[in-house]
JSON list of C-alpha atoms in Angstrom, two decimals:
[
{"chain": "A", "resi": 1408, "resn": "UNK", "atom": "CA", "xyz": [54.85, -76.68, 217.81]},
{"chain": "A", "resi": 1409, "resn": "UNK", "atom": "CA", "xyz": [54.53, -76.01, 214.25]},
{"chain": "A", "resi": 1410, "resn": "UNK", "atom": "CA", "xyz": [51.07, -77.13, 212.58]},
{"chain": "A", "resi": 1411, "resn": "UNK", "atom": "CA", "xyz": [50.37, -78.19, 209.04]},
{"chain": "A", "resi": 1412, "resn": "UNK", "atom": "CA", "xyz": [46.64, -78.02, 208.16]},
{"chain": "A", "resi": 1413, "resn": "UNK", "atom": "CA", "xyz": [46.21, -80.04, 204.83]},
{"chain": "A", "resi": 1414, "resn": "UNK", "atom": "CA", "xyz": [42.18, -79.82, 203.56]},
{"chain": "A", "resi": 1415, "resn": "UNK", "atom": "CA", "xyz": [40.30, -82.20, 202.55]},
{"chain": "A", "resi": 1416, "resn": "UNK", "atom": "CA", "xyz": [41.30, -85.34, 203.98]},
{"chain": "A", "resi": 1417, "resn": "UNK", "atom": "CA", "xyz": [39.49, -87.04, 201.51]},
{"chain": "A", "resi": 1418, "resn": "UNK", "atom": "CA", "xyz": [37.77, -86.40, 198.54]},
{"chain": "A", "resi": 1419, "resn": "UNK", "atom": "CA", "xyz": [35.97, -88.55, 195.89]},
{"chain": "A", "resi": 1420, "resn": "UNK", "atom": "CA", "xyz": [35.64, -86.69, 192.13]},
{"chain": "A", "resi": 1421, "resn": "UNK", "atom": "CA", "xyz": [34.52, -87.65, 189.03]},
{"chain": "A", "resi": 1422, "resn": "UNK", "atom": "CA", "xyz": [36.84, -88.18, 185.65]},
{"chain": "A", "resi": 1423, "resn": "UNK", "atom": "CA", "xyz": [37.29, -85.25, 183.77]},
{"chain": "A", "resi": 1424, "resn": "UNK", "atom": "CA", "xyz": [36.97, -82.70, 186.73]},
{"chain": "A", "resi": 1425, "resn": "UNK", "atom": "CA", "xyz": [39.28, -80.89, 188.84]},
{"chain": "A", "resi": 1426, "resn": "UNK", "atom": "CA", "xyz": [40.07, -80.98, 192.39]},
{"chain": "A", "resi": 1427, "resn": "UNK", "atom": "CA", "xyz": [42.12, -78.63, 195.09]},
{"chain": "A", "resi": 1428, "resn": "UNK", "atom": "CA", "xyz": [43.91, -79.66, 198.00]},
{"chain": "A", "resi": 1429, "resn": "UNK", "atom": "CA", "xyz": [44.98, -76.89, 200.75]},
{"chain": "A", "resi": 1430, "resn": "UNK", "atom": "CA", "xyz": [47.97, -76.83, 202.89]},
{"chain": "A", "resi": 1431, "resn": "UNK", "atom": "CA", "xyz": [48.05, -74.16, 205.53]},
{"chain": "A", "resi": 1432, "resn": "UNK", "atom": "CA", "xyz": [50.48, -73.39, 208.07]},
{"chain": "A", "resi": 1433, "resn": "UNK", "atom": "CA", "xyz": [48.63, -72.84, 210.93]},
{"chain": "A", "resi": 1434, "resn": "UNK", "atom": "CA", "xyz": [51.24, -70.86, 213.43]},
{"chain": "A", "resi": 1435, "resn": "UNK", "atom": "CA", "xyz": [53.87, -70.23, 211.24]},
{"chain": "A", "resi": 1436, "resn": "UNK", "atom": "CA", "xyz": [55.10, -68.73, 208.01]},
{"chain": "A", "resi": 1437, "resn": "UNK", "atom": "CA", "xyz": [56.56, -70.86, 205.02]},
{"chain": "A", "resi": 1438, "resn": "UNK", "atom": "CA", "xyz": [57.79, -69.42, 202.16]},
{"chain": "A", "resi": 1439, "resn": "UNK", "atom": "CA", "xyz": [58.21, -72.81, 200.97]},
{"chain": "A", "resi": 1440, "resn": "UNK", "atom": "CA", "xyz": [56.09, -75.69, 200.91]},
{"chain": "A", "resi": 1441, "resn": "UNK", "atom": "CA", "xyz": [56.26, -78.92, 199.55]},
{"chain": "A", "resi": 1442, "resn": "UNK", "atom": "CA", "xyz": [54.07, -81.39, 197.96]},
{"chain": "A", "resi": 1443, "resn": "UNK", "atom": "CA", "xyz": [54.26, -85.05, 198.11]},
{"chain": "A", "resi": 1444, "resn": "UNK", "atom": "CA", "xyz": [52.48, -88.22, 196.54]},
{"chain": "A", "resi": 1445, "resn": "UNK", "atom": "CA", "xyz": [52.00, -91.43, 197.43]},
{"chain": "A", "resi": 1446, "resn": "UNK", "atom": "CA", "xyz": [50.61, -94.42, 196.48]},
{"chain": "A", "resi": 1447, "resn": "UNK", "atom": "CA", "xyz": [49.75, -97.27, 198.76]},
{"chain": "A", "resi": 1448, "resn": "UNK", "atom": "CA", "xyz": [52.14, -99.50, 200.85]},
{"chain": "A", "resi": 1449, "resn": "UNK", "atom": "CA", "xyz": [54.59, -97.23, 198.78]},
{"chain": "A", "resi": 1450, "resn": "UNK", "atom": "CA", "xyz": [57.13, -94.34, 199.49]},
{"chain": "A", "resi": 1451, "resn": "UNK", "atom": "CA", "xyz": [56.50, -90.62, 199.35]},
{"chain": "A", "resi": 1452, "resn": "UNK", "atom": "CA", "xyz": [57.09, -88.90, 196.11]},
{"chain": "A", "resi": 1453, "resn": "UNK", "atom": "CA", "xyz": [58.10, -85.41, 195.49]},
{"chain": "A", "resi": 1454, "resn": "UNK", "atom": "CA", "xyz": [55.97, -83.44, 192.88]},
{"chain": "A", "resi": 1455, "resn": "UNK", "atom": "CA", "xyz": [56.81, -80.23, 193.14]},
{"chain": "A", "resi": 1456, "resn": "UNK", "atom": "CA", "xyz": [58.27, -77.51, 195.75]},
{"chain": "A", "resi": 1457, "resn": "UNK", "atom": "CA", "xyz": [56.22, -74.22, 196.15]},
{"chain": "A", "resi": 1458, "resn": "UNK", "atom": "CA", "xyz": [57.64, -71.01, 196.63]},
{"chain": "A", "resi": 1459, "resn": "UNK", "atom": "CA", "xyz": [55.89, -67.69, 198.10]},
{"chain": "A", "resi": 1460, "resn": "UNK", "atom": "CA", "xyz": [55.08, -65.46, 195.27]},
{"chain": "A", "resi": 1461, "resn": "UNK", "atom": "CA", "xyz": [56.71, -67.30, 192.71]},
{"chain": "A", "resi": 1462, "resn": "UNK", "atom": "CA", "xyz": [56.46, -70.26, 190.19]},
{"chain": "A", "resi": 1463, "resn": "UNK", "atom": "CA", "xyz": [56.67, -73.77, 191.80]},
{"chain": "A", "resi": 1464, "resn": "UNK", "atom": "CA", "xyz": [59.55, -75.81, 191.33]},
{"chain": "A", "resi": 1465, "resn": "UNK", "atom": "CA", "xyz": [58.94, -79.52, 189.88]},
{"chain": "A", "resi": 1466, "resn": "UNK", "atom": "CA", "xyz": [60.20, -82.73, 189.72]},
{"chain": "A", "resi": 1467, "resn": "UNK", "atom": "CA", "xyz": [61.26, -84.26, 186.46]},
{"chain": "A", "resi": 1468, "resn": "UNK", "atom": "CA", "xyz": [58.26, -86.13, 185.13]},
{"chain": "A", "resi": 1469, "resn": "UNK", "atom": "CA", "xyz": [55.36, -84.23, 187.00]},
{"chain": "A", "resi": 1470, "resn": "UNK", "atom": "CA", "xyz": [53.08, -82.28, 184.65]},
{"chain": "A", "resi": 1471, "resn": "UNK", "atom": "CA", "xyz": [52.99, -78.55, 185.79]},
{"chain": "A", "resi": 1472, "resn": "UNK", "atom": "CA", "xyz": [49.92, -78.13, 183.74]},
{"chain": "A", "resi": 1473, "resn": "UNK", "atom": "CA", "xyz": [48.53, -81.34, 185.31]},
{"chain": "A", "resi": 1474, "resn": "UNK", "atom": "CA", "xyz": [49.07, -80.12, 189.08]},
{"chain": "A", "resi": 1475, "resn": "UNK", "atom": "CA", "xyz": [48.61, -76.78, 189.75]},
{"chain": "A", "resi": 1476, "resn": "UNK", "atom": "CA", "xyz": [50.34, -75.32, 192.54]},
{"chain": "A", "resi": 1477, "resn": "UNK", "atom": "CA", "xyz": [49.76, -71.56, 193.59]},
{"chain": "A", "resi": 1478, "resn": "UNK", "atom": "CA", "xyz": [51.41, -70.22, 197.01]},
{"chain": "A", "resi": 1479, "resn": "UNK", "atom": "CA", "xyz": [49.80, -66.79, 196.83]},
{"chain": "A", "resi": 1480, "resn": "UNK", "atom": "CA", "xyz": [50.81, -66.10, 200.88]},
{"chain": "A", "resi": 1481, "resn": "UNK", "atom": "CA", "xyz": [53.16, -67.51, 203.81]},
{"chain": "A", "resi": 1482, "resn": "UNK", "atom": "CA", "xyz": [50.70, -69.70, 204.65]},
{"chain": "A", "resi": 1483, "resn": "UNK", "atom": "CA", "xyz": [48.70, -71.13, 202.43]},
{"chain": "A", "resi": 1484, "resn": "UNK", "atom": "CA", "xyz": [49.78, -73.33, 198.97]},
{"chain": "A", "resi": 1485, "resn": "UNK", "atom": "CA", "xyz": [46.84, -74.87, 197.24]},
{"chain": "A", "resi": 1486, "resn": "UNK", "atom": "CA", "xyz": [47.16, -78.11, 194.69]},
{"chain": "A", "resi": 1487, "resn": "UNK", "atom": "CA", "xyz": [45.14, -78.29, 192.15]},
{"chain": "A", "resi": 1488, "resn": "UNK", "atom": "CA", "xyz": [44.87, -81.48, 190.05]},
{"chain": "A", "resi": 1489, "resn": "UNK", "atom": "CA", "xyz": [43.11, -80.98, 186.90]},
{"chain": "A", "resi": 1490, "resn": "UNK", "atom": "CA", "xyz": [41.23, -83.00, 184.27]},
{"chain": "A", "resi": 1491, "resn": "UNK", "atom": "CA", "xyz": [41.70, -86.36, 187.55]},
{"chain": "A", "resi": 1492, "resn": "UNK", "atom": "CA", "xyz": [41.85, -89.07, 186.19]},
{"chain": "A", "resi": 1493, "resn": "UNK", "atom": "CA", "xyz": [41.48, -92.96, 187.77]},
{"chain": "A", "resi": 1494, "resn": "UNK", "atom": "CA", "xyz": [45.43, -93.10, 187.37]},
{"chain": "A", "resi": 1495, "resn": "UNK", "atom": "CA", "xyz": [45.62, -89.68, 189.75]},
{"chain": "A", "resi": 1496, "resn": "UNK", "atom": "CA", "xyz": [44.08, -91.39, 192.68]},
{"chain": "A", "resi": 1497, "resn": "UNK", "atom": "CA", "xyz": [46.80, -91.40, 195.42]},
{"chain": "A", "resi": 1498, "resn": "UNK", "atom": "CA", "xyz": [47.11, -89.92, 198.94]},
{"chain": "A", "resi": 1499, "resn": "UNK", "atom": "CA", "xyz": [48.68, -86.32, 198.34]},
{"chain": "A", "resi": 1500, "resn": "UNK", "atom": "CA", "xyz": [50.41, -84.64, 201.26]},
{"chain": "A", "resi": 1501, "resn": "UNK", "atom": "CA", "xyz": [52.26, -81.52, 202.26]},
{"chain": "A", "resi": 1502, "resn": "UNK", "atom": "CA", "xyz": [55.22, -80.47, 204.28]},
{"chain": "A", "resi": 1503, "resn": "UNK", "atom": "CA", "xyz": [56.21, -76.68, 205.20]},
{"chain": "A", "resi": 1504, "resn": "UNK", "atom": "CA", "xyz": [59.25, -75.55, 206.97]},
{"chain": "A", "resi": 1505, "resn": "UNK", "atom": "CA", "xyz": [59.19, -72.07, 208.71]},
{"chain": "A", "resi": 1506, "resn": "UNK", "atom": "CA", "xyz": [60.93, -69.37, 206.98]},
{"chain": "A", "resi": 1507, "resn": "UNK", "atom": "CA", "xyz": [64.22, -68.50, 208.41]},
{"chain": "A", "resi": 1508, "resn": "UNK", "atom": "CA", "xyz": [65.05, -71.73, 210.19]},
{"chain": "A", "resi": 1509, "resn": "UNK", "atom": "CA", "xyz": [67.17, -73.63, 207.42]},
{"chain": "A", "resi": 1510, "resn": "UNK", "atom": "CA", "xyz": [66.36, -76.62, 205.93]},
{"chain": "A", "resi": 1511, "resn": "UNK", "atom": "CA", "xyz": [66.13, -78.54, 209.51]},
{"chain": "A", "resi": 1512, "resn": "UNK", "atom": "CA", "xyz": [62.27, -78.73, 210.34]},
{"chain": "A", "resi": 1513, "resn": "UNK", "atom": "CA", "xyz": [59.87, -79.82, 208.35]},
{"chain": "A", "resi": 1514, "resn": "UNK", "atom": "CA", "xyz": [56.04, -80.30, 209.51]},
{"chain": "A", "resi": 1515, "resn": "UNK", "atom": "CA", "xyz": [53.52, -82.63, 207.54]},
{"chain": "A", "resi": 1516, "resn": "UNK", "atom": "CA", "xyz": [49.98, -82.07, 206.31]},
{"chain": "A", "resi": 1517, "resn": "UNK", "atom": "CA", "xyz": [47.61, -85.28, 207.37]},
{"chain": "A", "resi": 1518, "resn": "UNK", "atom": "CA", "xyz": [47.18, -86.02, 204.30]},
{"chain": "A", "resi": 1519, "resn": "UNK", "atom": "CA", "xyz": [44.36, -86.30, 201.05]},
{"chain": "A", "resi": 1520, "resn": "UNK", "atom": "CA", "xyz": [43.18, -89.38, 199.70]},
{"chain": "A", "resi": 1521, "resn": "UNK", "atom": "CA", "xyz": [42.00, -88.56, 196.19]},
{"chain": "A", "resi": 1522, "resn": "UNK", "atom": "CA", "xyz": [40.05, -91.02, 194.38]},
{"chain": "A", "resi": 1523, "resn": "UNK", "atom": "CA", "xyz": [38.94, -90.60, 190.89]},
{"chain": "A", "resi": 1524, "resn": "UNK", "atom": "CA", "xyz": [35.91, -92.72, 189.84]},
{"chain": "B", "resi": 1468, "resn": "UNK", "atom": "CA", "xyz": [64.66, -89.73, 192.57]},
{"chain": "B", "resi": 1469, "resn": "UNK", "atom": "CA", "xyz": [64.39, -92.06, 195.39]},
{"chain": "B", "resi": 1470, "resn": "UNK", "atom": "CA", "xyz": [67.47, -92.34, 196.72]},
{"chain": "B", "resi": 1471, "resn": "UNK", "atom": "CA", "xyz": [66.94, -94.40, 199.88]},
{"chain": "B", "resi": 1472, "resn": "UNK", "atom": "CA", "xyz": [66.39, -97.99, 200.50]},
{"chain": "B", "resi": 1473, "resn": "UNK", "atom": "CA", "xyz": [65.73, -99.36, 203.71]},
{"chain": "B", "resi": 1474, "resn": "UNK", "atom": "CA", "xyz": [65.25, -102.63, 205.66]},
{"chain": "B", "resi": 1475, "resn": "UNK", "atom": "CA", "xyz": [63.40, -104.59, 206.02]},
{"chain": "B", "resi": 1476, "resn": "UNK", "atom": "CA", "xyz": [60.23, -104.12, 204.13]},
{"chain": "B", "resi": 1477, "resn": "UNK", "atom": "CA", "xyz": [58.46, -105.23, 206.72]},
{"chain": "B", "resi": 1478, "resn": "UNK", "atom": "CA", "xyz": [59.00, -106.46, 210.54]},
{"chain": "B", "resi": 1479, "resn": "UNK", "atom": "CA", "xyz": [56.44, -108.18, 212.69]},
{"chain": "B", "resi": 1480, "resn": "UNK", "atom": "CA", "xyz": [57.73, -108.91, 215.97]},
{"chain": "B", "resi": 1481, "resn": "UNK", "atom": "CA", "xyz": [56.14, -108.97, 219.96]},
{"chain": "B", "resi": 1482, "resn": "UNK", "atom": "CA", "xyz": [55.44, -106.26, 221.97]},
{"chain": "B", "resi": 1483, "resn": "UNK", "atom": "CA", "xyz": [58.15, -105.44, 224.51]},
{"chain": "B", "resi": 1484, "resn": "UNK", "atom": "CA", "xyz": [60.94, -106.41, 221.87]},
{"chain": "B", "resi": 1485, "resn": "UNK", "atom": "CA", "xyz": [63.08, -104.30, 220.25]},
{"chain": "B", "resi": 1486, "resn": "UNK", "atom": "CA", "xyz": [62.44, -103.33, 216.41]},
{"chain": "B", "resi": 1487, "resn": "UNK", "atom": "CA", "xyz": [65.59, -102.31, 214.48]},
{"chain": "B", "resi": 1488, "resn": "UNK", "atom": "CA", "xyz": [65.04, -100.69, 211.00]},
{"chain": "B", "resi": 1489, "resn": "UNK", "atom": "CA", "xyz": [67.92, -99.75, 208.94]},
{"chain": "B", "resi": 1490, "resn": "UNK", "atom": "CA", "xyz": [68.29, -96.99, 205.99]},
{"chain": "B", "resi": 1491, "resn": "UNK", "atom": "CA", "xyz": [71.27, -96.67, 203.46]},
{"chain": "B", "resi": 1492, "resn": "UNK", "atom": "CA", "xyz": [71.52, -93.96, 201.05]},
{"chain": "B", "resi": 1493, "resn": "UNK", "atom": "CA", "xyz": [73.66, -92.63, 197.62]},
{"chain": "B", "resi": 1494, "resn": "UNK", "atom": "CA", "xyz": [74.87, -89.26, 198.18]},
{"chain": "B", "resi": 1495, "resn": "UNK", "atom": "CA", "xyz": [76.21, -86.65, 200.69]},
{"chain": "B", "resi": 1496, "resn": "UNK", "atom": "CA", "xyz": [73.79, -85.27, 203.17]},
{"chain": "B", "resi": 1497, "resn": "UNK", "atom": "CA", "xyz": [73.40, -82.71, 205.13]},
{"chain": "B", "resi": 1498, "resn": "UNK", "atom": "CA", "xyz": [71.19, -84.65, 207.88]},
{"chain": "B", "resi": 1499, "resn": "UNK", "atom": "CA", "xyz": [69.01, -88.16, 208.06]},
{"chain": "B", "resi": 1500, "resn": "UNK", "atom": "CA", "xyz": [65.66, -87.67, 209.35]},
{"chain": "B", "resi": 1501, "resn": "UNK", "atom": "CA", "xyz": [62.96, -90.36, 210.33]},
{"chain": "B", "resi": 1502, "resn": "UNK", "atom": "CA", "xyz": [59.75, -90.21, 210.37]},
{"chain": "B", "resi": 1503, "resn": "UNK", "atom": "CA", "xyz": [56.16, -92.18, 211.15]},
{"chain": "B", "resi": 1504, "resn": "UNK", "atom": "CA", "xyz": [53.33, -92.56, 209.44]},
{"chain": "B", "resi": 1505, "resn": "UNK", "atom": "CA", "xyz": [50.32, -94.39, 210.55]},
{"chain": "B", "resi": 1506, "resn": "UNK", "atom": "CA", "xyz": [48.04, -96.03, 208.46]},
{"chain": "B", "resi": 1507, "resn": "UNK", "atom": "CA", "xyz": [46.58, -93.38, 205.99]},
{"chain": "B", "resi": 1508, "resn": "UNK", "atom": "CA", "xyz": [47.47, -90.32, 207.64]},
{"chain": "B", "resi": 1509, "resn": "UNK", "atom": "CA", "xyz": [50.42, -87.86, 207.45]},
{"chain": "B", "resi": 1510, "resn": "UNK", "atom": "CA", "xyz": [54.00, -87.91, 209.00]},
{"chain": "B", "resi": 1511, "resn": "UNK", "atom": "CA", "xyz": [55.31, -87.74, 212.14]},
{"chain": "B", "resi": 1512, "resn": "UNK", "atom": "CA", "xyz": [58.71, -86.53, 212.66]},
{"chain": "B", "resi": 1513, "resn": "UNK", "atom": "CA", "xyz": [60.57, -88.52, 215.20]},
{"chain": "B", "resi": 1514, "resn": "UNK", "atom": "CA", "xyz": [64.12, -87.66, 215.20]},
{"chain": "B", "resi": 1515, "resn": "UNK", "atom": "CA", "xyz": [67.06, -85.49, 213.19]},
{"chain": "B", "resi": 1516, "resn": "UNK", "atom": "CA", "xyz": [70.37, -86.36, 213.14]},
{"chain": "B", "resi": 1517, "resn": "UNK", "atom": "CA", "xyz": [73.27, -84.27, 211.33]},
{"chain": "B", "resi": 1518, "resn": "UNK", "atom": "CA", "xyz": [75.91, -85.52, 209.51]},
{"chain": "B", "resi": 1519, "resn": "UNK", "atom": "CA", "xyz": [78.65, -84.92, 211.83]},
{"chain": "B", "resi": 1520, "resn": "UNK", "atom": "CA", "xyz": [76.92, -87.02, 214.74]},
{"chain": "B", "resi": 1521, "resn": "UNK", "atom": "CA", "xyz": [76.85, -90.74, 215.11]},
{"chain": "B", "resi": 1522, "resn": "UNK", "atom": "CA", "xyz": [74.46, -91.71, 217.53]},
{"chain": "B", "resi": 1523, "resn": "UNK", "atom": "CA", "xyz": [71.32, -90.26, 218.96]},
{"chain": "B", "resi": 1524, "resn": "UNK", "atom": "CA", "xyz": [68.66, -90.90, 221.84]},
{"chain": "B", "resi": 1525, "resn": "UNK", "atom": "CA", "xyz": [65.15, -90.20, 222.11]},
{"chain": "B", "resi": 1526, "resn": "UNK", "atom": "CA", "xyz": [63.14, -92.02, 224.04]},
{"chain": "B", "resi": 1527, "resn": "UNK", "atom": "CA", "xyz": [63.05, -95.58, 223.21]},
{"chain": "B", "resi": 1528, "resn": "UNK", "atom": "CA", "xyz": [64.48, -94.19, 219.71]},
{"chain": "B", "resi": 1529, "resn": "UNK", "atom": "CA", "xyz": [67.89, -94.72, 218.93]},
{"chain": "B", "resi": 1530, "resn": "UNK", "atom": "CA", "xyz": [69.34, -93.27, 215.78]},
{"chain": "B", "resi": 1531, "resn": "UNK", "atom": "CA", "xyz": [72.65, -94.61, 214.54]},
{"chain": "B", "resi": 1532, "resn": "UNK", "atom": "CA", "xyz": [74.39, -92.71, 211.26]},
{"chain": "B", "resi": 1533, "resn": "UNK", "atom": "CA", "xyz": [77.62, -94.02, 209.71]},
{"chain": "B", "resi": 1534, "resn": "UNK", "atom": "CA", "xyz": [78.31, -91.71, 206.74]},
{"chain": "B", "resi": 1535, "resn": "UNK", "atom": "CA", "xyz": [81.29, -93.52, 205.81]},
{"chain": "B", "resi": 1536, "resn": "UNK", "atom": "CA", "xyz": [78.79, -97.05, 204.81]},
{"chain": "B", "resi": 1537, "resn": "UNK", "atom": "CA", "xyz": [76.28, -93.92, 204.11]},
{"chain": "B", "resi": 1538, "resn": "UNK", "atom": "CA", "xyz": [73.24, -95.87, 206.10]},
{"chain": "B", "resi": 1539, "resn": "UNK", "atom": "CA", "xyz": [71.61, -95.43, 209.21]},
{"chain": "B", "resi": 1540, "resn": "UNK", "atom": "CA", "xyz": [69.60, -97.50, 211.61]},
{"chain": "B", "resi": 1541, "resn": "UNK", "atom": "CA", "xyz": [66.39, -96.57, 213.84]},
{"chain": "B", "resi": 1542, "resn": "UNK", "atom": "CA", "xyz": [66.01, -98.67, 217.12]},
{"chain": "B", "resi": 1543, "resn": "UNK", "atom": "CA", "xyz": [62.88, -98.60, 219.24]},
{"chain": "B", "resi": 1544, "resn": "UNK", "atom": "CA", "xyz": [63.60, -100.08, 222.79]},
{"chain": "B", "resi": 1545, "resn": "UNK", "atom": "CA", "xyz": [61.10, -102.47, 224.60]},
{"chain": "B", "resi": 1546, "resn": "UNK", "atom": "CA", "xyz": [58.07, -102.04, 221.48]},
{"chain": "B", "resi": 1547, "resn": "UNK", "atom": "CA", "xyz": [54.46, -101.45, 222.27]},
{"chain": "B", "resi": 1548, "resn": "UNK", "atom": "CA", "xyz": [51.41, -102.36, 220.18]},
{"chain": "B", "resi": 1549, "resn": "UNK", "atom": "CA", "xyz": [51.31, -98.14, 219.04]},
{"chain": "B", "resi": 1550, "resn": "UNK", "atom": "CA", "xyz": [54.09, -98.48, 217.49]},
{"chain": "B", "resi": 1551, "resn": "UNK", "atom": "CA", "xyz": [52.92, -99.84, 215.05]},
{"chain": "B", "resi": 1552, "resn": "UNK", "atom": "CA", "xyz": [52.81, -98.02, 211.33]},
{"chain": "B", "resi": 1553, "resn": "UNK", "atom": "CA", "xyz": [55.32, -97.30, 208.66]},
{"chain": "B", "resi": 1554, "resn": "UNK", "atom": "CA", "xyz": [58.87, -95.78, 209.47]},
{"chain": "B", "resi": 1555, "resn": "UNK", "atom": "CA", "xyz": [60.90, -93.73, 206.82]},
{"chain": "B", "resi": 1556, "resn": "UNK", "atom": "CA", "xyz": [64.15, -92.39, 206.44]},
{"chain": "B", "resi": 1557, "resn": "UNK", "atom": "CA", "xyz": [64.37, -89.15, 204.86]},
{"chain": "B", "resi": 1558, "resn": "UNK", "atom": "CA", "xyz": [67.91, -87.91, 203.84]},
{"chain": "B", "resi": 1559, "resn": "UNK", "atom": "CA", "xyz": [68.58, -83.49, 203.21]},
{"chain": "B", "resi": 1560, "resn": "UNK", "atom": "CA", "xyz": [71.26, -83.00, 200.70]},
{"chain": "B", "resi": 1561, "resn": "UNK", "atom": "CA", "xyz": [70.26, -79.83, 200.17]},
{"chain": "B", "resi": 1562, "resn": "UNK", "atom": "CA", "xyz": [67.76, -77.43, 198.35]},
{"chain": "B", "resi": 1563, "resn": "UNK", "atom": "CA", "xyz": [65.31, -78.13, 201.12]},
{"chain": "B", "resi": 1564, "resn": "UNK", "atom": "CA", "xyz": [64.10, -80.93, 200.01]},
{"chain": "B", "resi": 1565, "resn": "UNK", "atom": "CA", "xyz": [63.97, -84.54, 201.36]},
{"chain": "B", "resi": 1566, "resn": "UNK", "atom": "CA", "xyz": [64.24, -87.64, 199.77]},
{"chain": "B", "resi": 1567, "resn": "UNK", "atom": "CA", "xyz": [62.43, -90.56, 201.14]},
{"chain": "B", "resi": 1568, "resn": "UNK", "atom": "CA", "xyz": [63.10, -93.90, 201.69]},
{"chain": "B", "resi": 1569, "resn": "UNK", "atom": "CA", "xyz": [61.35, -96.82, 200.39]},
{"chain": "B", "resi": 1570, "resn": "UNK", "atom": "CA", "xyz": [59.89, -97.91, 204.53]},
{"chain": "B", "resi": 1571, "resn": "UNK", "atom": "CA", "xyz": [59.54, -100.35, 207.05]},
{"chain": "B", "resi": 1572, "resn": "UNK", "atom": "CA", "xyz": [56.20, -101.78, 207.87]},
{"chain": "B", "resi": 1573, "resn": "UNK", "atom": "CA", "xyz": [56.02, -102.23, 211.83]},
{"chain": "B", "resi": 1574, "resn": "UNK", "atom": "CA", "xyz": [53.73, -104.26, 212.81]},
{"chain": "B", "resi": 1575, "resn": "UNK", "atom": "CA", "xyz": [53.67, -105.44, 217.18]},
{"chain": "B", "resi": 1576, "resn": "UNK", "atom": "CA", "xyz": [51.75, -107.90, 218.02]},
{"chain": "B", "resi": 1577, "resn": "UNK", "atom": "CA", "xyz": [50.19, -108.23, 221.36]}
]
């Protein structure tokens, strides 16, 4: 079946600095990926949808020059949060559907917890 | 914007009962997904169902859809202590994306 591989699982930074999350689709291609938040004993938010070779998509109230997103190939979208601060610490995950096959499957990344200290 | 709620918040019942969580939503869809999620970690998809079905089986999942009340309901048959973790209804109205529910925190107790 379909894997997501989302990198690191965890990751502790410091205010002020930046941090990048991975999402790789292992044995497919996605020319679309998506990118989730969500804080805890909450619901998952979307942030922003990333397209192959093109500008990401996102959702009213994200900051596009807050979270980075660059999907430079079929299988690989990176996240970058920049300038974290203790207010971005959340659990960040992405989803990727394989090109070609509709809107219909989706496949989930395990996950980051970011915490800022 | 979130456009699901679902119900209840939370559900603690024994293991070998049944668990019934149930999802309503605001707008046309295309097809209600739910998915798992275990403590921490990512999803799990556990079943699709399109918009011109009614009832689906999986396992000891049952998926109910009525888009007339626009809400659905997940059943898990005869519970086990694994089954515990969150459950969310996702709905696809389009544009590839999902829209989550709010959850339902399982929790079986041995």
């Amino acid at each position: 079946g379909a894997v997501v591989s989302q990198h690191p699982s965890w990751v502790i930074c410091k205010s002020g600095t930046s941090v990048k999350i991975e999402c790789r689709s292992l044995d497919f291609q996605a020319t679309t990926m998506f990118w989730y938040r969500q804080f805890p004993k909450q619901s998952l938010m979307l942030m922003a949808t990333s397209n192959e070779g093109s500008k990401a998509t996102y959702e009213q109230g994200v900051e596009k020059d807050k979270f980075l997103i660059n999907h430079a190939s079929l299988t690989l979208s990176t996240l970058t949060v920049t300038s974290a601060h203790p207010e971005d610490s959340s659990f960040y995950i992405c989803s990727a559907s394989p090109s070609g096959q509709g809107t219909f499957s989706y496949t989930f990344g395990s996950g980051t917890r970011l915490t800022v200290v | 914007s979130q456009q699901g709620e679902e119900d209840p918040q939370a559900l603690s019942i024994q293991e070998g009962e049944n668990a019934t969580m149930n999802c309503s939503y605001k707008t046309s869809i295309n097809n209600l997904q739910w998915y798992r999620q275990n403590s921490g970690r990512g999803l799990v998809h556990l079943i699709l169902i399109r918009s011109n079905e009614r009832e689906k089986h999986s396992g000891r999942l049952r998926v109910t859809l009525d888009t007339s009340k626009k809400s659905s309901s997940l059943l898990i048959t005869a519970s086990r202590a694994a089954d515990t973790a969150s459950y969310f209804c996702a709905t696809d109205a389009g544009a590839q994306k999902l829209v989550f529910g709010q959850g339902t925190r399982l929790t079986i107790n041995p």
